Coordinates of C-alpha atoms in Angstrom, one line a residue:
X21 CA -18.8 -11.8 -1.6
X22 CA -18.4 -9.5 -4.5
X23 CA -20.0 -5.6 -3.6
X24 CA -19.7 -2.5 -4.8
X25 CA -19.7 1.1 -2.1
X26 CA -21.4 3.9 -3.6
X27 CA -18.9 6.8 -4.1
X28 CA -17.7 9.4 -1.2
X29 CA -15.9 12.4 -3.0
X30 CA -11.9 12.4 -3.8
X31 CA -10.6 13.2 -0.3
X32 CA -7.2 14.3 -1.1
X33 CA -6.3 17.7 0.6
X34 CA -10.0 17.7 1.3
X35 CA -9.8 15.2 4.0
X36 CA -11.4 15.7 7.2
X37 CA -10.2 15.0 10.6
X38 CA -12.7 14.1 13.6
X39 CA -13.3 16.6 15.9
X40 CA -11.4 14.7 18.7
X41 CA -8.2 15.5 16.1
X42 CA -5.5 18.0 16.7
X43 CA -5.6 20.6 14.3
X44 CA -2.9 20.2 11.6
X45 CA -0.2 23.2 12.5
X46 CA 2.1 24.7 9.6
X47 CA 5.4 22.4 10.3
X48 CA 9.1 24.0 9.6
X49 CA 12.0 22.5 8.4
X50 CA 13.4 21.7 11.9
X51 CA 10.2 19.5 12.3
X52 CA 11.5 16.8 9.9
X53 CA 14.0 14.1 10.1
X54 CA 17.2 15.5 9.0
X55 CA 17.8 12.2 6.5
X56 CA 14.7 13.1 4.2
X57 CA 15.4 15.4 1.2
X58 CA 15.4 18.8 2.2
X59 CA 13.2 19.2 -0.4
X60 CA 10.5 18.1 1.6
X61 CA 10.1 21.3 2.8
X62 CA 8.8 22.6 -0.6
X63 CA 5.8 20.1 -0.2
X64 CA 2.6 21.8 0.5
X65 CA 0.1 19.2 1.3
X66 CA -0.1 19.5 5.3
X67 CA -0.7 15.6 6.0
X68 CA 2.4 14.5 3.9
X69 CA 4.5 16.7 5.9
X70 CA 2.4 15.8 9.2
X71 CA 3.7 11.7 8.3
X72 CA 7.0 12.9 7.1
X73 CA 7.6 14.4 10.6
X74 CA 7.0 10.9 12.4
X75 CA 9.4 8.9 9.8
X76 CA 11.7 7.2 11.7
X77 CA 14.3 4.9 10.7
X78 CA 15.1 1.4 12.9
X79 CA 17.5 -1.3 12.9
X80 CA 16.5 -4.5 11.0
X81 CA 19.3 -7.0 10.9
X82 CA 18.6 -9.8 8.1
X83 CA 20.7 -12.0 5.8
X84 CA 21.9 -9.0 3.5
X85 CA 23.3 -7.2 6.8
X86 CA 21.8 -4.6 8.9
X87 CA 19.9 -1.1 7.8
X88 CA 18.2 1.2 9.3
X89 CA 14.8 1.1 8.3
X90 CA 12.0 3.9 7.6
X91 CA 8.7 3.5 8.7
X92 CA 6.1 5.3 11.1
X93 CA 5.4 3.5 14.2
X94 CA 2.3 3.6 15.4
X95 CA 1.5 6.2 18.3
X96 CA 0.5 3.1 20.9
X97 CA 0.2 -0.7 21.1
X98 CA -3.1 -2.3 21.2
X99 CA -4.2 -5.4 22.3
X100 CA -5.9 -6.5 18.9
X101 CA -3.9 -7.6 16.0
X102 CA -1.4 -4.7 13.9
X103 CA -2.1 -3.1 10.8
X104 CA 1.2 -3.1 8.7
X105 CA 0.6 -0.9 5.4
X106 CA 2.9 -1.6 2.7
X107 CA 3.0 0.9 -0.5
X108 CA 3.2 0.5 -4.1
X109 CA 6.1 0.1 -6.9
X110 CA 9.2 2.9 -6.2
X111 CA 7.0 4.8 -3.4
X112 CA 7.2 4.8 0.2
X113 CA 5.3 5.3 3.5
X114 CA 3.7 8.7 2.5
X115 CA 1.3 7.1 0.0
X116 CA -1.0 6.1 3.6
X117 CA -1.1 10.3 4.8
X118 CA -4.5 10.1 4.3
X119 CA -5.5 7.0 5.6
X120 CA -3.5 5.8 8.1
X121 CA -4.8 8.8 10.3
X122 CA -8.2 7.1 9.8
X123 CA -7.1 4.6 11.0
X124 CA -5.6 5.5 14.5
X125 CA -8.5 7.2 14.9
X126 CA -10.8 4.4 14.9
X127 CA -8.5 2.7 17.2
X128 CA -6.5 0.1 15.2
X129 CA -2.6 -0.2 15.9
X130 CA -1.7 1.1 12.7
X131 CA 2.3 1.0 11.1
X132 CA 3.7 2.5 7.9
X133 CA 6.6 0.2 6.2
X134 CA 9.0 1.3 3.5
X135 CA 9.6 -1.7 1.6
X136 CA 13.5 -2.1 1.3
X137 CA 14.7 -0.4 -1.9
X138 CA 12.1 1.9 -1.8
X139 CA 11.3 4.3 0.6
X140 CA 13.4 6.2 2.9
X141 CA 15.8 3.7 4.3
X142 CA 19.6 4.3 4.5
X143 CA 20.9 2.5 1.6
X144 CA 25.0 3.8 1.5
X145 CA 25.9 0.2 2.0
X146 CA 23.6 -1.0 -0.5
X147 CA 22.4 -4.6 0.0
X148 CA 20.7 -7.0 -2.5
X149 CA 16.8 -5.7 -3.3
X150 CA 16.2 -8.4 -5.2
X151 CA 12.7 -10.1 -4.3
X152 CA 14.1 -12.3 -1.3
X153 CA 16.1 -9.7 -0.1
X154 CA 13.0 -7.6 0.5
X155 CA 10.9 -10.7 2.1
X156 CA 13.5 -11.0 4.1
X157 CA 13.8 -7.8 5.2
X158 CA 10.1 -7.3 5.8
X159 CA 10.3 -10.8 8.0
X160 CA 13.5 -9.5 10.6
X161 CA 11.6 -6.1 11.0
X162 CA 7.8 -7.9 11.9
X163 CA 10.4 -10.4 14.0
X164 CA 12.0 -8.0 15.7
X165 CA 9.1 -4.9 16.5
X166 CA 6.2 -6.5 15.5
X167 CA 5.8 -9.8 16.8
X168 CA 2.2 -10.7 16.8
X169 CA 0.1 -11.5 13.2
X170 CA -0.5 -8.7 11.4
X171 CA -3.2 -7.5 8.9
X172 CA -1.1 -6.6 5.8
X173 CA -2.2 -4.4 3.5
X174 CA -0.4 -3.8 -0.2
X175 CA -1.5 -1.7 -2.7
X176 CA -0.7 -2.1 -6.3
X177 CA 2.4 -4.4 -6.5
X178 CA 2.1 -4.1 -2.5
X179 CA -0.1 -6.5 -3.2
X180 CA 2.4 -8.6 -4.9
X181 CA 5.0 -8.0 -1.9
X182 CA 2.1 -9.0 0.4
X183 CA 1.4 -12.3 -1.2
X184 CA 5.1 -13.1 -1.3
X185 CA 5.4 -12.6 2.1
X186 CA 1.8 -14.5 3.3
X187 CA 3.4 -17.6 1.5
X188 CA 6.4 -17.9 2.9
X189 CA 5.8 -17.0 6.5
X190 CA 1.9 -17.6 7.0
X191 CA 2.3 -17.2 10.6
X192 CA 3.3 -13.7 10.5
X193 CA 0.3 -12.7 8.8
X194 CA -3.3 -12.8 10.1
X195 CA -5.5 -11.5 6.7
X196 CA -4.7 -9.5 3.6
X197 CA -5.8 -6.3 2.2
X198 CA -4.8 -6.1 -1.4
X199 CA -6.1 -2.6 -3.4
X200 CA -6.0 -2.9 -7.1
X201 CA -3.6 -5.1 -7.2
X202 CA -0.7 -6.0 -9.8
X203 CA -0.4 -9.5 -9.2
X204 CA -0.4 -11.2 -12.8
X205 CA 2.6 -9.6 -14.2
X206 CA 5.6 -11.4 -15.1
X207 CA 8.2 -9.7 -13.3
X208 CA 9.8 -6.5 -14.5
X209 CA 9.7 -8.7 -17.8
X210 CA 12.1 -8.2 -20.7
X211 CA 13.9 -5.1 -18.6
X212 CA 15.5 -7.7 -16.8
X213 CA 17.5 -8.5 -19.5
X214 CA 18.8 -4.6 -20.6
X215 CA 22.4 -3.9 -20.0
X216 CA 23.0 -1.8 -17.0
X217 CA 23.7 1.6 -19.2
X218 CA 20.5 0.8 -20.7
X219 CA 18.7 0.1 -17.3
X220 CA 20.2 3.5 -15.3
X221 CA 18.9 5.4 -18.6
X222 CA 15.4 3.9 -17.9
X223 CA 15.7 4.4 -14.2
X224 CA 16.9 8.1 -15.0
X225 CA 13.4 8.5 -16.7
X226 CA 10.8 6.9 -14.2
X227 CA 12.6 10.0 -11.9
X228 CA 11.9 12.5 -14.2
X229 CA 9.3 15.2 -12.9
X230 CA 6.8 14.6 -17.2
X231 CA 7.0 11.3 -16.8
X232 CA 5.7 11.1 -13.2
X233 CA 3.2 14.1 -13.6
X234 CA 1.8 11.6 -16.8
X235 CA 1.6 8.6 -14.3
X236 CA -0.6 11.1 -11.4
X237 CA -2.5 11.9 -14.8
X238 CA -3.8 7.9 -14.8
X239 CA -3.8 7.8 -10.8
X240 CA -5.9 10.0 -10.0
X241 CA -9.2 11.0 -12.2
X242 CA -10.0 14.9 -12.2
X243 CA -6.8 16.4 -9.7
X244 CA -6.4 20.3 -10.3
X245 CA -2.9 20.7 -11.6
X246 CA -1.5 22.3 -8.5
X247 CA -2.3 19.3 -6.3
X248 CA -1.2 16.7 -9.2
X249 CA 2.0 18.8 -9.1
X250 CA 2.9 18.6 -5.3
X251 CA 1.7 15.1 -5.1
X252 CA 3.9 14.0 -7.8
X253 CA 6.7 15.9 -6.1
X254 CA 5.5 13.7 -2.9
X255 CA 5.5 11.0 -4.8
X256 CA 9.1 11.4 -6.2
X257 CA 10.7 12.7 -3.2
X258 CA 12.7 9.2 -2.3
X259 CA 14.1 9.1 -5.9
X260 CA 16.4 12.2 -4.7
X261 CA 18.3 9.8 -2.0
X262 CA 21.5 9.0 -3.4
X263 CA 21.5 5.3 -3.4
X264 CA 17.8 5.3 -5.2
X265 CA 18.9 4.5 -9.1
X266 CA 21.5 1.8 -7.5
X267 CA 19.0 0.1 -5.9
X268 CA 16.3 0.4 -8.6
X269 CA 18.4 -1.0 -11.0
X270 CA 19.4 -4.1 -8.9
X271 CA 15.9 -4.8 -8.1
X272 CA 14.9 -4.5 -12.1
X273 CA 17.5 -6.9 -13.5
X274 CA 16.6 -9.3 -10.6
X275 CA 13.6 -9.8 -12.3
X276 CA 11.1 -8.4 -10.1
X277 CA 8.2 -9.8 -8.4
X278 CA 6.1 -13.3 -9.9
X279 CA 2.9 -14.3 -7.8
X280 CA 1.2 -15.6 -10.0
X281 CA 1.5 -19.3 -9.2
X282 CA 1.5 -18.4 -5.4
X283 CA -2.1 -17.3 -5.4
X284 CA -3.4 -20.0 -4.9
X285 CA -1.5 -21.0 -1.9
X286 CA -3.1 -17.9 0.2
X287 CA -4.7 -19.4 3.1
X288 CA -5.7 -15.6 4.3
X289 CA -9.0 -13.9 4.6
X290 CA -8.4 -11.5 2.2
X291 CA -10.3 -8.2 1.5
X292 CA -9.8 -6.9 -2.0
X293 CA -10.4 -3.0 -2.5
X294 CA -10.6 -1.7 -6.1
X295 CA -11.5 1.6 -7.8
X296 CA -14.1 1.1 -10.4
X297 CA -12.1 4.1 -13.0
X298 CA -8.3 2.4 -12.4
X299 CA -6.5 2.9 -15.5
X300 CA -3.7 0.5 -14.9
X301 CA -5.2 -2.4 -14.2
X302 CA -8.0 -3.8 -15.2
X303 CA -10.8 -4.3 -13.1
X304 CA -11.4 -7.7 -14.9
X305 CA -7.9 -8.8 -13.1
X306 CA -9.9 -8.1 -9.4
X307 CA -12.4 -10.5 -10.2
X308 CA -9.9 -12.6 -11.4
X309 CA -7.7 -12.4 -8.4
X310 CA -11.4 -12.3 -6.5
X311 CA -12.3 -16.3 -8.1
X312 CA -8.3 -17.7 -7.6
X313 CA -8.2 -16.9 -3.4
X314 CA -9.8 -19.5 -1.2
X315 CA -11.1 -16.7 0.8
X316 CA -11.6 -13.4 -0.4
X317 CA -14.4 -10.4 -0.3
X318 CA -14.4 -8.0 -2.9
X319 CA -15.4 -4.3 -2.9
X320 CA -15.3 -1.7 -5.5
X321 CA -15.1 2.3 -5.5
X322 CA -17.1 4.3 -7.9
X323 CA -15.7 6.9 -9.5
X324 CA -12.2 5.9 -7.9
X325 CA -8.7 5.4 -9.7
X326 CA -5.6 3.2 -9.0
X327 CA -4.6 4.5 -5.7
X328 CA -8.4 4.7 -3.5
X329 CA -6.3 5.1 -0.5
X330 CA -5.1 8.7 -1.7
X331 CA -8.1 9.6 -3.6
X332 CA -11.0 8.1 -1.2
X333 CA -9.3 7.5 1.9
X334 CA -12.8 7.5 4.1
X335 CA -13.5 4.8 2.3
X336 CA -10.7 2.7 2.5
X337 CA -10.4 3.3 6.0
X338 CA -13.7 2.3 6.6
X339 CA -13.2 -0.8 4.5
X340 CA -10.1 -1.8 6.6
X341 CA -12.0 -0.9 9.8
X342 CA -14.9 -3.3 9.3
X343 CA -12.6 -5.8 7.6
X344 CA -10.4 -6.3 11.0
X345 CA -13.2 -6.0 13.2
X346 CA -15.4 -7.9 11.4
X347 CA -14.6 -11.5 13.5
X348 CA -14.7 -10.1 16.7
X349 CA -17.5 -10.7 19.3
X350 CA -19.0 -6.9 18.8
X351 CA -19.4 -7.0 15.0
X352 CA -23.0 -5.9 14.1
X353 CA -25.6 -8.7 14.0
X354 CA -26.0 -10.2 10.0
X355 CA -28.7 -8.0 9.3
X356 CA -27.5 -4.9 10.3
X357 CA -25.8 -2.2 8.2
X358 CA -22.3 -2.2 7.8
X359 CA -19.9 0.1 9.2
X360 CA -19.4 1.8 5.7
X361 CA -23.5 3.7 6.1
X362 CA -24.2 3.5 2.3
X363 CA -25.9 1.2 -0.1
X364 CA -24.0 -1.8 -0.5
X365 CA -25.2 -4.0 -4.2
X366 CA -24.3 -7.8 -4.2
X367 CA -23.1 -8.4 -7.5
X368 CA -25.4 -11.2 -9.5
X369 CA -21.9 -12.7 -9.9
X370 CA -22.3 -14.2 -6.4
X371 CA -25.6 -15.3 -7.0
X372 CA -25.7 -19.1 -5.7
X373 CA -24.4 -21.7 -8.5
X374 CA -24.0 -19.5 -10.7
X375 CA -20.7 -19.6 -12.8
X376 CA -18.8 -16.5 -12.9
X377 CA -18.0 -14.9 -16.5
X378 CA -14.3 -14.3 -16.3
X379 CA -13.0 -16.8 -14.0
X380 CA -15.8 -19.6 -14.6
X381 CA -15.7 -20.3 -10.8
X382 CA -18.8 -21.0 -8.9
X383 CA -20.2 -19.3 -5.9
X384 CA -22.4 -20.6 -3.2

């Protein structure tokens, strides 16, 4: 099913808690895990430094040795399946402040995962981060704290990640939720092949402060310059660990991630989130990705860039929410209105028989 959700404006800072919330307080230094940059102090946006306070970091022993992990836990166990959120390219954990609230609130078992290399870990005895390094990884730490399928969730090459990991270990995962995902690129492509100078002198770039503040410039559509600036600072924060340009390299010349043939092994209810203004990937490659899974929904944000869990995080959360609950025994009866309480359009693409434009496959 191919839909599209009318628009709810950017949340951002803007977000609003339930009632049944605790008021976000002012948090000091003292409040934060004494491995995170101290410059995390200097951010300003209240629900990054809210998460950053409940990073913790926990063993995961796997073939490359043992590190201690960054992730937030979730506040209690529930009985119904985990949600495991992944993040994006050289981010971490803090890309779900927004959202991952939403979703403890609305009762889901909710964790935060920094995928190794990335993220917040403790690196000094820096293992592999090549691709199956980080499956691997990803595997021992749902093996060893997780232990029950999970619904996975990746955004941008989080989706990529995701995929990797549905393939290989199918019984670890229960569905997918993949927003805007880059899934058809070939790898980190000809930087694989740079010599190392070369690739620490790229590395040394994708850190620097233009360079990211250009990137929040295509994120995010319409951010005052004040929020695009701390944001980008959030955004950056992990790149001032001292292991992070050793371990971006390695995973660079390892080639990177390639699902592209593994598509169409997915066995996995998927849900597939995009946002209608992304401009890094093109919303042709959703549909695309939309016609090549054997069971996949696709829903799409107006007025929403390439991260809709930062910039429309009721949304997505809502999204997730009736995705997960929408096999169990309460879900509202066929007729009803969906959980999301706005106009919801079925696209003509899904019209019965009909061949779709892009992909040529046929719905019924």
């Amino acid at each position: 099913m191919l839909t599209f959700i009318s628009p709810i404006p950017i949340g951002g800072p803007n977000v609003k808690c339930s009632k049944n919330s605790n008021p976000l307080r002012i948090l000091s230094a003292h409040d934060f895990p004494d491995f995170l940059p101290k410059q995390i102090d200097k951010i300003k946006d209240l629900y990054a430094r809210k998460m950053a306070s409940r990073i913790e970091r926990i063993p995961v022993n796997f073939s490359k040795g043992c590190v201690m992990s960054s992730c937030v836990k979730p506040k209690e166990q529930k009985e119904a399946n985990p949600v495991v959120l992944l993040h994006g390219f050289d981010s971490t954990c803090l890309e779900w402040r927004y959202t991952l609230p939403l979703l403890e609130e609305a009762g889901l078992e909710t964790w935060a995962v920094d995928v190794l290399g990335w993220g917040f870990s403790d690196l000094g005895r820096l293992p592999s981060c090549d691709v199956a390094s980080k499956r691997d990884h990803l595997y021992q730490l749902w093996s060893t704290y997780i232990k029950r399928p999970m619904v996975l969730v990746g955004p941008s090459l989080g989706s990529a990640v995701a995929i990797d990991f549905s393939v290989h270990y199918p019984e670890a995962v229960d569905r997918l939720v993949l927003i805007d995902a880059s899934v058809y690129a070939e790898g980190t492509g000809n930087l694989a092949k740079l010599p190392k100078a070369l690739a620490y002198a790229a590395v040394y770039l994708l850190k620097s402060i233009p360079l990211r503040l250009y990137a929040a410039s295509l994120f995010f559509n319409g951010l005052p310059l004040s929020t695009c600036i701390d944001w980008t600072n959030i955004g950056r924060l992990h790149c001032l660990l001292p292991w992070w340009e050793d371990a971006t390299v390695n995973f660079m010349i390892s080639g990177g991630y390639n699902v592209i043939d593994q598509i169409k092994y997915v066995k996995h209810k998927t849900l597939i989130i995009w946002g209608e203004d992304d401009q890094i990937i093109d919303y042709k490659l959703g549909v695309r990705l939309y016609c090549e899974l054997q069971n996949a929904t696709l829903r799409q944000i107006p007025k929403c860039g390439h991260i809709p869990h930062v910039q429309n995080p009721d949304v997505v959360s809502r999204l997730i929410v009736e995705f997960v609950q929408s096999d169990r025994s309460e879900r509202p009866k066929p007729d009803s209105v969906s959980t999301i309480s706005v106009p919801v359009i079925t696209s003509t693409c899904t019209s019965r028989h009909v061949a779709h434009p892009i992909c040529g496959n046929r719905t019924s």
